[in-house]
C-alpha positions as a LaTeX table, in Angstrom:
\begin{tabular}{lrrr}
\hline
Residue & $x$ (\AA) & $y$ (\AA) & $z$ (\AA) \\
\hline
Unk1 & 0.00 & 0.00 & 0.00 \\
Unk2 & 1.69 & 3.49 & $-0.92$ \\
Unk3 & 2.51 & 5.81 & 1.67 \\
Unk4 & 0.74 & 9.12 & 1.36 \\
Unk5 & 1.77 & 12.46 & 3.47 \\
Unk6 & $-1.70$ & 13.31 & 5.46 \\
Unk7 & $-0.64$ & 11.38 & 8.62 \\
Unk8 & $-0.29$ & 14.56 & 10.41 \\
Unk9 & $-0.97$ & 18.10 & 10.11 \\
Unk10 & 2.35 & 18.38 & 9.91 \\
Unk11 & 3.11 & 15.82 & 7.98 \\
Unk12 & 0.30 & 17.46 & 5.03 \\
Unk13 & 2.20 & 21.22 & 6.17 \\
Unk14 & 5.81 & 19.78 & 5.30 \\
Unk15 & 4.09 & 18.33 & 2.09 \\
Unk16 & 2.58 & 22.39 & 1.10 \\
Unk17 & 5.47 & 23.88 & 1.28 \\
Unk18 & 6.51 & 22.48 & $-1.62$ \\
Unk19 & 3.44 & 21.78 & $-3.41$ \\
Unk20 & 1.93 & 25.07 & $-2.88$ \\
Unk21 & 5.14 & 27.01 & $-5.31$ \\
Unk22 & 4.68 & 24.62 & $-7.82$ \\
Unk23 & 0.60 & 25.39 & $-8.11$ \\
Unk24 & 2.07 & 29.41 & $-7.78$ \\
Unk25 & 3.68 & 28.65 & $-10.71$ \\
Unk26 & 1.02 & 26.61 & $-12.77$ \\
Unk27 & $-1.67$ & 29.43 & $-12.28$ \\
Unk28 & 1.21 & 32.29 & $-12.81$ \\
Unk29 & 1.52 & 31.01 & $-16.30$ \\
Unk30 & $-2.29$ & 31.65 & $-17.45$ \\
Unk31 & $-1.59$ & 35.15 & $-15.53$ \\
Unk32 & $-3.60$ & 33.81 & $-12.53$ \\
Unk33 & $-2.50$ & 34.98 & $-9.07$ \\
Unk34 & $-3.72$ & 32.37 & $-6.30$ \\
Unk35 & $-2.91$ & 35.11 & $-3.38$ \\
Unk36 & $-5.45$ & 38.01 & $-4.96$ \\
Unk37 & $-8.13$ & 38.38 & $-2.22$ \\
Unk38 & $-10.62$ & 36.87 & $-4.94$ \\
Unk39 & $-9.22$ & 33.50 & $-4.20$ \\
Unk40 & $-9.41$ & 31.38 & $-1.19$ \\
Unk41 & $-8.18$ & 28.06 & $-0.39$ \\
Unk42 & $-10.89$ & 25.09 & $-0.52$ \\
Unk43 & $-9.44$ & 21.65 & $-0.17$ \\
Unk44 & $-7.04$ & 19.41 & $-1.38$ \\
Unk45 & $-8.08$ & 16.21 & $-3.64$ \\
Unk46 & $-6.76$ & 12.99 & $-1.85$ \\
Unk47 & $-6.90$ & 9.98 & $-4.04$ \\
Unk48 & $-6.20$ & 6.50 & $-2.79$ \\
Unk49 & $-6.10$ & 3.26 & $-4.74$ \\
Unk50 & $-8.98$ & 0.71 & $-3.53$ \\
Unk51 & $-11.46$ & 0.52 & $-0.77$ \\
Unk52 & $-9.25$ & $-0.65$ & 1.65 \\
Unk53 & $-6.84$ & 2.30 & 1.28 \\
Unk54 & $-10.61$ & 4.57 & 1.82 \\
Unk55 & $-10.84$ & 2.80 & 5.21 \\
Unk56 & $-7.83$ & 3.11 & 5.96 \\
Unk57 & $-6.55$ & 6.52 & 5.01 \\
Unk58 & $-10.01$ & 7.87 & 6.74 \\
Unk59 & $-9.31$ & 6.49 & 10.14 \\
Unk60 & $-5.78$ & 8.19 & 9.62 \\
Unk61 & $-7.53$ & 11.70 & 8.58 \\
Unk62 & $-9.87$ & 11.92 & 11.37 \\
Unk63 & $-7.21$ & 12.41 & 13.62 \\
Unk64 & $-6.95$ & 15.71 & 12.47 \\
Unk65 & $-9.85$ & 16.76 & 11.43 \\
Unk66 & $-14.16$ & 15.78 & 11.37 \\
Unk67 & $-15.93$ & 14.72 & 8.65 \\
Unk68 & $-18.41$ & 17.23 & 7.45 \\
Unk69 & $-19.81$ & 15.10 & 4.54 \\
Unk70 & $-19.99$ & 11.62 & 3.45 \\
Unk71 & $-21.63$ & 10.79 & 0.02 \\
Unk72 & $-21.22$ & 8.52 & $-3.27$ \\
Unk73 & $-20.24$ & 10.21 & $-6.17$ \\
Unk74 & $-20.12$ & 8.25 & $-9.43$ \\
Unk75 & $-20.60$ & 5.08 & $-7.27$ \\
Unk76 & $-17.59$ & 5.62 & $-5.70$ \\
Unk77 & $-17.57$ & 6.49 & $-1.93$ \\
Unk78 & $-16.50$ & 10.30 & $-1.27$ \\
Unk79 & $-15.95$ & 12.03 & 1.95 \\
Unk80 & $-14.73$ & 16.03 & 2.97 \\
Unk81 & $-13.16$ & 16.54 & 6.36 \\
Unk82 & $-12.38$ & 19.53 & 7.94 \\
Unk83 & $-8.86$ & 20.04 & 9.19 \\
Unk84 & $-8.77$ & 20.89 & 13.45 \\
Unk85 & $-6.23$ & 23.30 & 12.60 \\
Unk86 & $-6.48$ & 24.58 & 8.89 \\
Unk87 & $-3.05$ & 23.90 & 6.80 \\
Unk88 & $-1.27$ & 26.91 & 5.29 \\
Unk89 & 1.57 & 27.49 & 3.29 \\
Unk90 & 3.00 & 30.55 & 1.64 \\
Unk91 & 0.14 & 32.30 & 2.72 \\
Unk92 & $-2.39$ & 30.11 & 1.18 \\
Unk93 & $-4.56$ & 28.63 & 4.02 \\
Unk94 & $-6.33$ & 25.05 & 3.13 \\
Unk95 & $-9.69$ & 24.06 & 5.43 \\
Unk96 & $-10.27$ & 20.57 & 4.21 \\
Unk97 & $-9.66$ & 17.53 & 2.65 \\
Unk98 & $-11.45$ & 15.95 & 0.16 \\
Unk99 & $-10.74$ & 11.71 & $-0.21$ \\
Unk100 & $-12.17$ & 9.85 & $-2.64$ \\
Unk101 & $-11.95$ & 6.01 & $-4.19$ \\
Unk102 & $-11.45$ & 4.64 & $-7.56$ \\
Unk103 & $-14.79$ & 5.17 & $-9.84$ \\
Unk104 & $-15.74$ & 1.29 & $-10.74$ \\
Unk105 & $-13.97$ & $-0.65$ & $-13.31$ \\
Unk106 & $-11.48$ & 2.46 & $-13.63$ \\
Unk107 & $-7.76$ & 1.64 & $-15.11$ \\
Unk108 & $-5.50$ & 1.74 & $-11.63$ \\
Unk109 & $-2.86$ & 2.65 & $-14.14$ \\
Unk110 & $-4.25$ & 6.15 & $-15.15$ \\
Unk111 & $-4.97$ & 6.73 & $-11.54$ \\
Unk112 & $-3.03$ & 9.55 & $-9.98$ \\
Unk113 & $-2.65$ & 8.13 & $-6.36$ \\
Unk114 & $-2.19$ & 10.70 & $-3.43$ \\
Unk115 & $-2.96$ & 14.41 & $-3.70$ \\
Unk116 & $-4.16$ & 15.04 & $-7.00$ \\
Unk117 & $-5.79$ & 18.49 & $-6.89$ \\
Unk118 & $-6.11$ & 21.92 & $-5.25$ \\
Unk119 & $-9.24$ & 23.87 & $-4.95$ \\
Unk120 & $-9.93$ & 27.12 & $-4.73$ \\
Unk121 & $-13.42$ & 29.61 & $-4.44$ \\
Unk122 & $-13.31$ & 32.39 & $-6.54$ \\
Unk123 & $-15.50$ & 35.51 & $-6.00$ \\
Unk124 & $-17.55$ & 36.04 & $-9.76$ \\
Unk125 & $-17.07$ & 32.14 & $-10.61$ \\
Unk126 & $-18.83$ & 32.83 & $-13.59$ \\
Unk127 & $-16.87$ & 35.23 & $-15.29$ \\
Unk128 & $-13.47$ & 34.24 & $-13.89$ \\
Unk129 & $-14.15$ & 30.89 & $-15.81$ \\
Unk130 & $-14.98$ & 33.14 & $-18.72$ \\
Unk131 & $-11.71$ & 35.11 & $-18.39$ \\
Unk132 & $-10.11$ & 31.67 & $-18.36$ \\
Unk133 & $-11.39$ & 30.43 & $-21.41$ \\
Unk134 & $-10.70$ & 34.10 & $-23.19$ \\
Unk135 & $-6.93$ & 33.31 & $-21.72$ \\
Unk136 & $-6.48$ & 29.42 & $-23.25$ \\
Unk137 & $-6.07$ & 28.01 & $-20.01$ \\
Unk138 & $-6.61$ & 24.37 & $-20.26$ \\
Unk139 & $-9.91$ & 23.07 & $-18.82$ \\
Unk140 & $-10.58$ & 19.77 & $-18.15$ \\
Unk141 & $-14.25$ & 19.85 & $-16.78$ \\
Unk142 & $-16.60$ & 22.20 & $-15.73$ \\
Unk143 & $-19.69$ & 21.00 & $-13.60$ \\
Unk144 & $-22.55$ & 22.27 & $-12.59$ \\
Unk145 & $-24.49$ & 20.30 & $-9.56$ \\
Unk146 & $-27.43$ & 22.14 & $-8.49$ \\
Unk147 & $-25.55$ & 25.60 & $-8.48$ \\
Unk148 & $-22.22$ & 24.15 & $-6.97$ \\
Unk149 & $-20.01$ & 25.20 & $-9.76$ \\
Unk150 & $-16.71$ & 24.13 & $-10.31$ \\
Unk151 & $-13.91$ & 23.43 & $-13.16$ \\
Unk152 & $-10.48$ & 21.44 & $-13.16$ \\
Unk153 & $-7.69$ & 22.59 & $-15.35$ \\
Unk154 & $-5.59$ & 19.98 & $-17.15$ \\
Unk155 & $-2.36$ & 19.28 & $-15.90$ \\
Unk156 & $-0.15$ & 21.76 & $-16.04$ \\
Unk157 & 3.23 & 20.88 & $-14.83$ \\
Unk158 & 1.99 & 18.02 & $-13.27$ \\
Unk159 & $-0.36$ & 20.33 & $-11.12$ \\
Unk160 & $-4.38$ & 19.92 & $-11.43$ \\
Unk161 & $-6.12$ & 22.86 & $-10.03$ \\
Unk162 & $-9.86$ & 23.45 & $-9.67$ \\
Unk163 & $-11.52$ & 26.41 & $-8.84$ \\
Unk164 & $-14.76$ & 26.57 & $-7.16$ \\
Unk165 & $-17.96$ & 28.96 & $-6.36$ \\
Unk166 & $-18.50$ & 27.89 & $-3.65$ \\
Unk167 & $-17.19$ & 26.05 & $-0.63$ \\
Unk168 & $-16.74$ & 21.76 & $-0.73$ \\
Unk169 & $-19.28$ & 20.50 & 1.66 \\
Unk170 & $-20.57$ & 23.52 & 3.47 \\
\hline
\end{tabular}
């Protein structure tokens, strides 16, 4: 079973510092600054490998942190936790954590294992993802559930980041 860094806050802390330069630098590219006041840190995307890694690696999370939500998405089980004491880095402060399974009959191989995204709200979602399709960044989804908007960009750098109008799980 692969070792993943959310065994402690500091642990996940340790693990920002030098993940949160590298998503700097993805956005910076498309001309997006992540520390304007229109942004604010969601959640981080925590992917595991197989139900047993979900029990696991949830046991392990609640020790820092309470489950606000727990849900199946795409028949795969989901859950958002908030952190006890939030996680910041570089001045970008991160609330909770967002773990879900492998959807059903998905190819392990194209799985991206561990943290696999960062989230951010954005005040005027709507015409921020606008801007961003005026600008060329590259968008890998954009979802609408019920008014909870959100979009992923494709990788850029290795970085996937998703930007949000409102809050994961609140």
């Amino acid at each position: 079973m692969p070792t993943y860094p959310i065994h402690s806050n500091e642990e996940l802390n340790e693990f920002l510092e030098s993940y949160i330069p590298l998503v700097l630098a993805a956005a910076k590219k498309f001309d997006i600054d992540l520390k304007d006041d229109r942004f604010s840190g969601d959640h981080l995307g925590f992917h595991v490998m197989s139900g047993n890694e979900f029990d696991i690696y949830h046991q392990i999370i609640l020790k820092n942190s309470k489950m606000i939500k727990d849900s199946v998405i795409h028949e795969r089980r989901n859950r958002i936790y908030r952190f006890k004491d939030y996680l910041q880095a570089d001045g970008i402060v991160v609330p909770r954590i967002e773990m879900f399974e492998p959807k059903p009959n998905a190819d392990l191989a194209d799985l991206r294992p561990g943290i696999e995204h960062i989230s951010f709200t954005v005040e005027a979602y709507d015409d921020f993802l606008q801007e961003c399709q005026k600008r060329g960044v590259p968008i890998d989804k954009v979802v609408d559930m019920k008014g909870s908007k959100f979009f992923k960009t494709k990788l850029i750098d290795n970085i996937e980041i998703e930007f949000r109008n409102d809050e994961l799980g609140e």
